[in-house]
PDB file of C-alpha atoms in Angstrom:
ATOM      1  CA  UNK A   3      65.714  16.826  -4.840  1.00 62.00           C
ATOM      2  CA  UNK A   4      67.677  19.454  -6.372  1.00 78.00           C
ATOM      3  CA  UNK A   5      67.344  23.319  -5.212  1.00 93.00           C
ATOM      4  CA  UNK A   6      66.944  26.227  -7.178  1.00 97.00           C
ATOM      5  CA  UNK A   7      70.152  26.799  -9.133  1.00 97.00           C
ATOM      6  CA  UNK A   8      71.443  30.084 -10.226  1.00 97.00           C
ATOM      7  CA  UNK A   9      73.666  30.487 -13.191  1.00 97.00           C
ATOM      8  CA  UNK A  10      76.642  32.265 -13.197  1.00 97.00           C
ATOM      9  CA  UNK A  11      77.235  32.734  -9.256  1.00 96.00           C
ATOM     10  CA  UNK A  12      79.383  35.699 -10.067  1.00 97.00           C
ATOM     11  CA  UNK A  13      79.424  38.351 -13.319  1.00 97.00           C
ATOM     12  CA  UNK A  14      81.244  41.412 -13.950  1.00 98.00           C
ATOM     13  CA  UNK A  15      80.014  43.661 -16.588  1.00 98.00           C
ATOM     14  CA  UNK A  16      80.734  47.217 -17.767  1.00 98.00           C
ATOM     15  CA  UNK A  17      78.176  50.221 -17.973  1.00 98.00           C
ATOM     16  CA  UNK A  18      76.038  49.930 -20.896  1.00 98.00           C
ATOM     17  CA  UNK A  19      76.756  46.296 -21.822  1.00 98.00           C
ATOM     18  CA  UNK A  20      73.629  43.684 -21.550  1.00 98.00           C
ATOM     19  CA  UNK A  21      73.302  40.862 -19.099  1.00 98.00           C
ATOM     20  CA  UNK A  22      71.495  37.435 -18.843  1.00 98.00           C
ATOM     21  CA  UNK A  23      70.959  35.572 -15.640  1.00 98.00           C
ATOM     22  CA  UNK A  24      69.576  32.197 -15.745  1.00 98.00           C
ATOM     23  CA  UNK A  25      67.177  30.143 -13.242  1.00 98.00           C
ATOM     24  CA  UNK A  26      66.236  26.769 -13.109  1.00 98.00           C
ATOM     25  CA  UNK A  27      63.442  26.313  -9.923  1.00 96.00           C
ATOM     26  CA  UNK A  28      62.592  23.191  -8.052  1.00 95.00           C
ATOM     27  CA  UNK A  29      61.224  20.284 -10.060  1.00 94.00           C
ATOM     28  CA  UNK A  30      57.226  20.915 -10.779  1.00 91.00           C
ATOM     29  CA  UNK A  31      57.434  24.727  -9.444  1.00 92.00           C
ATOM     30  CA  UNK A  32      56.064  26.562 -12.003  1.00 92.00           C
ATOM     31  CA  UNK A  33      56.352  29.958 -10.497  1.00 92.00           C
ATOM     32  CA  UNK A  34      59.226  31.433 -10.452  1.00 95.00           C
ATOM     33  CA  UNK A  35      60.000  35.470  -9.820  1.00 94.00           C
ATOM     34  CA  UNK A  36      62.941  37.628  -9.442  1.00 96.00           C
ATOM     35  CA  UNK A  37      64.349  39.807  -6.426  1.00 96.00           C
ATOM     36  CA  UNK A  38      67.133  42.034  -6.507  1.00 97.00           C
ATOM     37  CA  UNK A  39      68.860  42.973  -3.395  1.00 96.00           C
ATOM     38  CA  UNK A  40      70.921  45.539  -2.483  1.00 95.00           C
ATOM     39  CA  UNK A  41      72.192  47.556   0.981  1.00 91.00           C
ATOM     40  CA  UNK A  42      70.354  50.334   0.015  1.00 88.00           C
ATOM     41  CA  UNK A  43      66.870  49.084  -1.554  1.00 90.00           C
ATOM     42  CA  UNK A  44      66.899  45.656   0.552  1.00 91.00           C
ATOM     43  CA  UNK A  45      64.571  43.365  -1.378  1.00 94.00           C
ATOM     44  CA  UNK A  46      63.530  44.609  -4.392  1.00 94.00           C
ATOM     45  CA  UNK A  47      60.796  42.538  -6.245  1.00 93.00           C
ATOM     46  CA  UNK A  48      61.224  42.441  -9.893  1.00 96.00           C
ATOM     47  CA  UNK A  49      58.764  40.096 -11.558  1.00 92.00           C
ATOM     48  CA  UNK A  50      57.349  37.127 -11.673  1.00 93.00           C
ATOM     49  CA  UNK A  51      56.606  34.264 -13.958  1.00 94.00           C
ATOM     50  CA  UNK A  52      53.909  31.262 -14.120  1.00 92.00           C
ATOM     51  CA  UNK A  53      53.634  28.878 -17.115  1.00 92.00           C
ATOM     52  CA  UNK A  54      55.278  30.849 -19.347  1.00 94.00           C
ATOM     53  CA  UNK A  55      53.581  34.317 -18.513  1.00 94.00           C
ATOM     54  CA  UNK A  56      54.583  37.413 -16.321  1.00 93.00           C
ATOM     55  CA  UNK A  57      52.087  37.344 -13.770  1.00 89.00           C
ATOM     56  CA  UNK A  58      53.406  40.490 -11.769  1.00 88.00           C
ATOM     57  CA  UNK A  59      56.043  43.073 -12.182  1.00 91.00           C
ATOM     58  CA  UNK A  60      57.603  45.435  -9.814  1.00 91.00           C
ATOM     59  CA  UNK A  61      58.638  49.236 -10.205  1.00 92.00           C
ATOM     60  CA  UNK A  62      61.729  48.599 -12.225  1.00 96.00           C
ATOM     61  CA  UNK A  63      62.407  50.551 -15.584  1.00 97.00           C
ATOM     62  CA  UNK A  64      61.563  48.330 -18.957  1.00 96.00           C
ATOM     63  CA  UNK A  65      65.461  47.730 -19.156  1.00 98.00           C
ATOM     64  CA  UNK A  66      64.567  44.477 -16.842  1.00 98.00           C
ATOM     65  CA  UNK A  67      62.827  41.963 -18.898  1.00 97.00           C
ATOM     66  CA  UNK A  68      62.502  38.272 -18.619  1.00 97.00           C
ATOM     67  CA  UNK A  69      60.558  35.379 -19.507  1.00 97.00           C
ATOM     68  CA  UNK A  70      60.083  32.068 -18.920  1.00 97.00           C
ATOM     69  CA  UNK A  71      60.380  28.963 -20.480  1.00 97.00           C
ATOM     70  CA  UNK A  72      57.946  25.338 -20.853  1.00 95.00           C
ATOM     71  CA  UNK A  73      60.389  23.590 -18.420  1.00 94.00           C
ATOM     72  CA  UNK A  74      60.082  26.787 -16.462  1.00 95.00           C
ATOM     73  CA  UNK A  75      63.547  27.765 -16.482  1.00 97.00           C
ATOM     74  CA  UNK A  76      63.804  31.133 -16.450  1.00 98.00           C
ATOM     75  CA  UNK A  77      66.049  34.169 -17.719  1.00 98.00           C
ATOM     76  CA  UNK A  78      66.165  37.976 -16.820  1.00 98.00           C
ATOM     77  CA  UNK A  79      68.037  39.933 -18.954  1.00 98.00           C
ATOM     78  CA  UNK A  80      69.124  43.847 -18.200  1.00 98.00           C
ATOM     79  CA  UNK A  81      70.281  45.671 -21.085  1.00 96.00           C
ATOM     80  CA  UNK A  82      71.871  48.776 -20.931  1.00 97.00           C
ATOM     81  CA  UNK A  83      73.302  48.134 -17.795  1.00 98.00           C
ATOM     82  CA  UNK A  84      74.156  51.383 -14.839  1.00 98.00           C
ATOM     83  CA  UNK A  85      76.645  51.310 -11.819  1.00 97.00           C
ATOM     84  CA  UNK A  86      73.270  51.165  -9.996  1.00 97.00           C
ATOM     85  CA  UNK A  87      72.282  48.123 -11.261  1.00 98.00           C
ATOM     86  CA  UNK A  88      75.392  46.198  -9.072  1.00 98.00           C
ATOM     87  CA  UNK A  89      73.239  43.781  -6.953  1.00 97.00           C
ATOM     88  CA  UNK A  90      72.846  40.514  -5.867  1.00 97.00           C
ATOM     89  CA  UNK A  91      69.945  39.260  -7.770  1.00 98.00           C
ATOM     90  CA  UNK A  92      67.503  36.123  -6.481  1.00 97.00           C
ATOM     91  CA  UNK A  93      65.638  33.737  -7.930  1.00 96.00           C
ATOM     92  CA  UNK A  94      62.761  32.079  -5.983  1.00 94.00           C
ATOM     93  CA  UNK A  95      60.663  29.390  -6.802  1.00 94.00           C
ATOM     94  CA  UNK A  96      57.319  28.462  -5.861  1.00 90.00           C
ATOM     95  CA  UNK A  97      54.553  25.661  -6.613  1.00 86.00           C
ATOM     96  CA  UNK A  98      52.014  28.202  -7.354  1.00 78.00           C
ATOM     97  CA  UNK A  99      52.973  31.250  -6.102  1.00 74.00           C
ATOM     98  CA  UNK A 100      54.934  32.397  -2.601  1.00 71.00           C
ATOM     99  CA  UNK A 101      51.912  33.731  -0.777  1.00 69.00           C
ATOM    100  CA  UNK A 102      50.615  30.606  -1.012  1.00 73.00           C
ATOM    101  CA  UNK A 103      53.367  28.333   0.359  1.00 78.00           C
ATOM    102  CA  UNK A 104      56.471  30.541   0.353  1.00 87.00           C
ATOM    103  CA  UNK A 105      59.443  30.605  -1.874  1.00 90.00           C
ATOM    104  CA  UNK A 106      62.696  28.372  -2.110  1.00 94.00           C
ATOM    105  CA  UNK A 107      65.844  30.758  -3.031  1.00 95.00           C
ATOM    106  CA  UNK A 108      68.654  30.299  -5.105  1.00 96.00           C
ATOM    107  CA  UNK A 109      72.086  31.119  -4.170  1.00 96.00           C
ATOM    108  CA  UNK A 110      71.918  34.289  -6.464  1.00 97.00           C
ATOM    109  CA  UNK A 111      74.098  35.770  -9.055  1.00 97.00           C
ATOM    110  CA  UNK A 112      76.352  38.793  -7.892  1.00 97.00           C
ATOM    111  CA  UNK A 113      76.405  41.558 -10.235  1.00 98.00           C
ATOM    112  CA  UNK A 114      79.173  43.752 -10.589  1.00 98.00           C
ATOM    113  CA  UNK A 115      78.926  46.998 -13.074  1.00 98.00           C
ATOM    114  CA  UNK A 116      82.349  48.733 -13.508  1.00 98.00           C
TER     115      UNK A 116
ATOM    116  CA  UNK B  14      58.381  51.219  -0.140  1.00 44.00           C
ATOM    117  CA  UNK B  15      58.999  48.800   1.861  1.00 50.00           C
ATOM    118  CA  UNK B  16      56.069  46.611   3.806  1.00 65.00           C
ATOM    119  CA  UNK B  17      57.610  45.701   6.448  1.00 72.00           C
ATOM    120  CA  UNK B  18      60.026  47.115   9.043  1.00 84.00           C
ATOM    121  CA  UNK B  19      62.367  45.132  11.342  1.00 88.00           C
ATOM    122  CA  UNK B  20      63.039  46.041  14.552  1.00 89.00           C
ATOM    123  CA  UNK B  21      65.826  45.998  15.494  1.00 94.00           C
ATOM    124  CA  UNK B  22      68.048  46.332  12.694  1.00 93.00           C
ATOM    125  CA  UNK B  23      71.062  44.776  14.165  1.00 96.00           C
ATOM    126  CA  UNK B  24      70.631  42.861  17.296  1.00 97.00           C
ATOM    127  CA  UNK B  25      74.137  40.766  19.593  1.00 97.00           C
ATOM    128  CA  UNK B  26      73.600  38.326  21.962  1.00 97.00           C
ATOM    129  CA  UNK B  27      75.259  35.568  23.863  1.00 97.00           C
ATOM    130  CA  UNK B  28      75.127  31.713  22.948  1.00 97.00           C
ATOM    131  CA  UNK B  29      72.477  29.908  24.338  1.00 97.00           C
ATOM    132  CA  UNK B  30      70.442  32.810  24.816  1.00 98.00           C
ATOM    133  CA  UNK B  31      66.843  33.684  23.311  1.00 98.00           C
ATOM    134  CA  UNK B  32      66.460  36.153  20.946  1.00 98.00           C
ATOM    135  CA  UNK B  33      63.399  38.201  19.834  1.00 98.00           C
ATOM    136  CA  UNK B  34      62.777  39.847  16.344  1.00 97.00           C
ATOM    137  CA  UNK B  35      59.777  42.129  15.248  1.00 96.00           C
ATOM    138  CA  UNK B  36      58.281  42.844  11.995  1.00 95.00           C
ATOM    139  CA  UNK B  37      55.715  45.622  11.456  1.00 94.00           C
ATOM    140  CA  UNK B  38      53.395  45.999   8.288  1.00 92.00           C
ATOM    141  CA  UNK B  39      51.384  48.265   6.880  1.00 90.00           C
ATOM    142  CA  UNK B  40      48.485  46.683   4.569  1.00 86.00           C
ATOM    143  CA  UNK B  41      45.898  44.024   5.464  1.00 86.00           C
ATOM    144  CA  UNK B  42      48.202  40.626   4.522  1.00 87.00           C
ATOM    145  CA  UNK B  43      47.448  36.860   3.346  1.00 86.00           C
ATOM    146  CA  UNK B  44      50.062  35.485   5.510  1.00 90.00           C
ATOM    147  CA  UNK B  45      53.449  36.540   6.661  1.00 92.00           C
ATOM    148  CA  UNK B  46      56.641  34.580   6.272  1.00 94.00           C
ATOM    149  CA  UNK B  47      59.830  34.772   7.957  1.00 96.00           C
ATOM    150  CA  UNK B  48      63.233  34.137   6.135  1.00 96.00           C
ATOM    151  CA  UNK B  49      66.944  33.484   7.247  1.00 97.00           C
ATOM    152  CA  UNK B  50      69.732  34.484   5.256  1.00 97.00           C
ATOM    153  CA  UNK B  51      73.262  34.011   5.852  1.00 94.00           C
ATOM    154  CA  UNK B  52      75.887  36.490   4.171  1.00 86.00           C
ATOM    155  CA  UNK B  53      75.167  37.310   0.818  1.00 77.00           C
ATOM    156  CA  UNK B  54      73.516  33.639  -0.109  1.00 86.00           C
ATOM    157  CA  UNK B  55      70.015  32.662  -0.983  1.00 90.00           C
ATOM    158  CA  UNK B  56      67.530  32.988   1.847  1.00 95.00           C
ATOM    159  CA  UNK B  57      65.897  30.400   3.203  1.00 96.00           C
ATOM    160  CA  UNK B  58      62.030  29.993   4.055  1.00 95.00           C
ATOM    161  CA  UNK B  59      61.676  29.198   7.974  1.00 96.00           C
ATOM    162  CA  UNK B  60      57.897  29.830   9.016  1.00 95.00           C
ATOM    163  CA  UNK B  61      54.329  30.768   7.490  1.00 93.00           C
ATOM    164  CA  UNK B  62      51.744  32.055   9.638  1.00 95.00           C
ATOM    165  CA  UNK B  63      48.322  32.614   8.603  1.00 92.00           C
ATOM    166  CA  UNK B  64      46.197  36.120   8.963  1.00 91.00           C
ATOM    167  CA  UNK B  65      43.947  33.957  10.643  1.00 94.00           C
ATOM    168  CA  UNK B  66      46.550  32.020  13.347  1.00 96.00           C
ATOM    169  CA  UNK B  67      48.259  33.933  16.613  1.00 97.00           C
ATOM    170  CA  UNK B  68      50.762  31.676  17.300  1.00 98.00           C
ATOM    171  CA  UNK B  69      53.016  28.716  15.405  1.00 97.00           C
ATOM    172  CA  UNK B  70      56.108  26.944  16.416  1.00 97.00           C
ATOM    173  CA  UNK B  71      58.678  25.213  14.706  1.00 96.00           C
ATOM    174  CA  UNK B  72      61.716  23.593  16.190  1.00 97.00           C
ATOM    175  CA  UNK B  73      63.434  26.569  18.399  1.00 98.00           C
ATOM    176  CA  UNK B  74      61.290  29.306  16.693  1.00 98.00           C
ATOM    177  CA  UNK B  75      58.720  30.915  17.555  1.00 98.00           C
ATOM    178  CA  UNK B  76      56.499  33.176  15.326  1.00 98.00           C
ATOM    179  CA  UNK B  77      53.839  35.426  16.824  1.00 98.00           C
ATOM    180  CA  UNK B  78      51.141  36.968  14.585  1.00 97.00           C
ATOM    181  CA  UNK B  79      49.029  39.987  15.700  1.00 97.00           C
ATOM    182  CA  UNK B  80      46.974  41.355  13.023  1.00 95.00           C
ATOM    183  CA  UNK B  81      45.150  43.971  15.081  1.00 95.00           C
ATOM    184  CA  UNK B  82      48.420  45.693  15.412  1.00 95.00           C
ATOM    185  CA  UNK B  83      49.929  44.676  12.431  1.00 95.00           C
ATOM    186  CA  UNK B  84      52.932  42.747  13.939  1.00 96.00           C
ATOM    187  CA  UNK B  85      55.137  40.078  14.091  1.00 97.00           C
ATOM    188  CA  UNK B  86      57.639  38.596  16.559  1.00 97.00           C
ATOM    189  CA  UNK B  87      60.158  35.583  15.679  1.00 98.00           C
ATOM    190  CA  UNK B  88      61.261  34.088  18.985  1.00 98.00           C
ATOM    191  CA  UNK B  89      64.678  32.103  18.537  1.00 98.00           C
ATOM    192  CA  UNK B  90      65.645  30.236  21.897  1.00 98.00           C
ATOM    193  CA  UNK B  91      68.885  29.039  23.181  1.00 98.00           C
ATOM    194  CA  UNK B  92      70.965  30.625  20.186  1.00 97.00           C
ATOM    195  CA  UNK B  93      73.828  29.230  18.384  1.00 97.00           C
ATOM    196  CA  UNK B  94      76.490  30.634  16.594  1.00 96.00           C
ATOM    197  CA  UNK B  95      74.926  29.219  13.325  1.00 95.00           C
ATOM    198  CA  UNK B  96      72.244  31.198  14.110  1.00 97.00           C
ATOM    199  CA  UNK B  97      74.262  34.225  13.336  1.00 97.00           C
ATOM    200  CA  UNK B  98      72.029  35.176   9.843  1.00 97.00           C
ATOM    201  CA  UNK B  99      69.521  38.026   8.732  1.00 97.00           C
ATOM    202  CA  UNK B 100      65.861  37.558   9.067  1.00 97.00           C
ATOM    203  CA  UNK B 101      63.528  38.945   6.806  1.00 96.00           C
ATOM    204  CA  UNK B 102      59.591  39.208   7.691  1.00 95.00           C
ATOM    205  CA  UNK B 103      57.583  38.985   4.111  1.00 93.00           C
ATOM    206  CA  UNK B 104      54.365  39.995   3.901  1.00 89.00           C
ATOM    207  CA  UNK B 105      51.899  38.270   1.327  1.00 81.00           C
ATOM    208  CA  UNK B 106      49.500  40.467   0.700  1.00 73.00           C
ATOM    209  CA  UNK B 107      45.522  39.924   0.368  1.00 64.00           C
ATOM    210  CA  UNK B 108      45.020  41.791  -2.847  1.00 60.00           C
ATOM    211  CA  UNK B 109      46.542  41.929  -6.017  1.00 57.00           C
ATOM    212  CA  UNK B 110      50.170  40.187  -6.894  1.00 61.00           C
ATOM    213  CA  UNK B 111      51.147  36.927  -6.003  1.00 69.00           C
ATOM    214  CA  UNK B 112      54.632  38.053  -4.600  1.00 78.00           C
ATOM    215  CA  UNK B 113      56.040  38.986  -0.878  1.00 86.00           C
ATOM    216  CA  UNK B 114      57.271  42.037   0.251  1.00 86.00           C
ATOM    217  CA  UNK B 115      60.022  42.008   2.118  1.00 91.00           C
ATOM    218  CA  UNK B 116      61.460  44.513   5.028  1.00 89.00           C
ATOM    219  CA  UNK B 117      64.884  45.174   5.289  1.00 91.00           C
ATOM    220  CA  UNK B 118      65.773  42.689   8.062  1.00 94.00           C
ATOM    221  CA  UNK B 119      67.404  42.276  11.484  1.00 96.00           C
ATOM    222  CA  UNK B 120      70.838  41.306  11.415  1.00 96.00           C
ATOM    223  CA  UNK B 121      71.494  38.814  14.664  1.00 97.00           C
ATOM    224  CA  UNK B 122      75.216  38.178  15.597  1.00 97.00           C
ATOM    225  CA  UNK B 123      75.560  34.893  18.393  1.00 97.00           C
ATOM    226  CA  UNK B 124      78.410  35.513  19.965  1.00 96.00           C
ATOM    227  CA  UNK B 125      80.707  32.466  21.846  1.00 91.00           C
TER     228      UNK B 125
END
């Protein structure tokens, strides 16, 4: 079956532009949630998403949003973007949740903020 | 802050040898979950063990689970070089959000 796919793998954007990332989990996972990872921070969580509702959000500022969609695809969008917010940012998907049976990653989207 | 702490952070070794990882927490957890990642990719679920299970295998690992001290090991034996990776311990916690926490890893380097 497929894997979690990440779309785009790479994205370049300048300070103070906006940015969508896309996720589409594992067939019938219907959690999915958000990690962004960088040398500094390691794993950051940033939220997560279950039938259409955020279920959980992490300590990041209200310029991270996303939502979720009935086929559960999900987005994240960060508007206003800083130098600061360069990161590799992962998608993980989950039947019900990952304490429960752990997550399947996607390959991640690299963002770069010049 | 981060749940969990790796130890060590960086950690070289020769092929075909074993090699030992350790994960500390803080909180009382659900379960805890180790991870592989190879550079900059997706990581990649390897083992769940239970608050309520000391010891589980899979394949060449080997995860140890001592809740009394709050710790961890991940036993890899006779190493490859596509074992070279970073391993992540997550914690799941017992109350509140269903999400792991994740330290900051141990990066292992198999060397020929």
């Amino acid at each position: 079956k497929a894997g979690v796919t990440q779309t785009p793998r790479y994205l370049i954007k300048t300070r103070g532009q906006q940015v969508t990332l896309s996720c589409s989990p594992i067939s019938g996972h219907r959690s999915v949630s958000w990690y962004q990872q960088t040398p500094g921070q390691g794993l950051q969580f940033l939220f997560e998403y279950f039938s259409e509702t955020q279920r959980n959000k992490g300590n990041f500022p209200g310029r991270f949003s996303g939502r979720q969609f009935s086929n559960s695809r999900s987005e994240m969008n960060v508007s206003t973007l800083e130098l600061g917010d360069s990161a590799l940012y992962l998608c993980a998907s989950s039947l019900a949740g990952a304490a429960e049976n752990g997550y399947t990653f996607g390959s991640g989207t690299r963002l770069t903020v010049v | 802050s981060q749940q969990g702490e790796e130890d060590p952070q960086a950690l070289s070794i020769q092929e075909g040898e074993n090699a030992t990882m350790n994960c500390s927490y803080k909180t009382s957890i659900n379960n805890l979950q180790w991870y592989r990642q190879n550079s900059g990719r997706g990581l990649v679920h390897l083992i769940l063990i239970r608050s309520n299970e000391r010891e589980k295998h899979s394949g060449r690992l080997r995860v140890t689970l001592d809740t009394s001290k709050k710790s961890s090991s991940l036993l890899i034996t006779a190493s490859r070089a596509a074992d070279t990776a970073s391993y992540f311990c997550a914690t799941g916690l017992i109350q509140g959000a269903q999400k792991l926490v994740f330290g900051q890893g141990t990066r292992l380097t198999i060397n020929p």
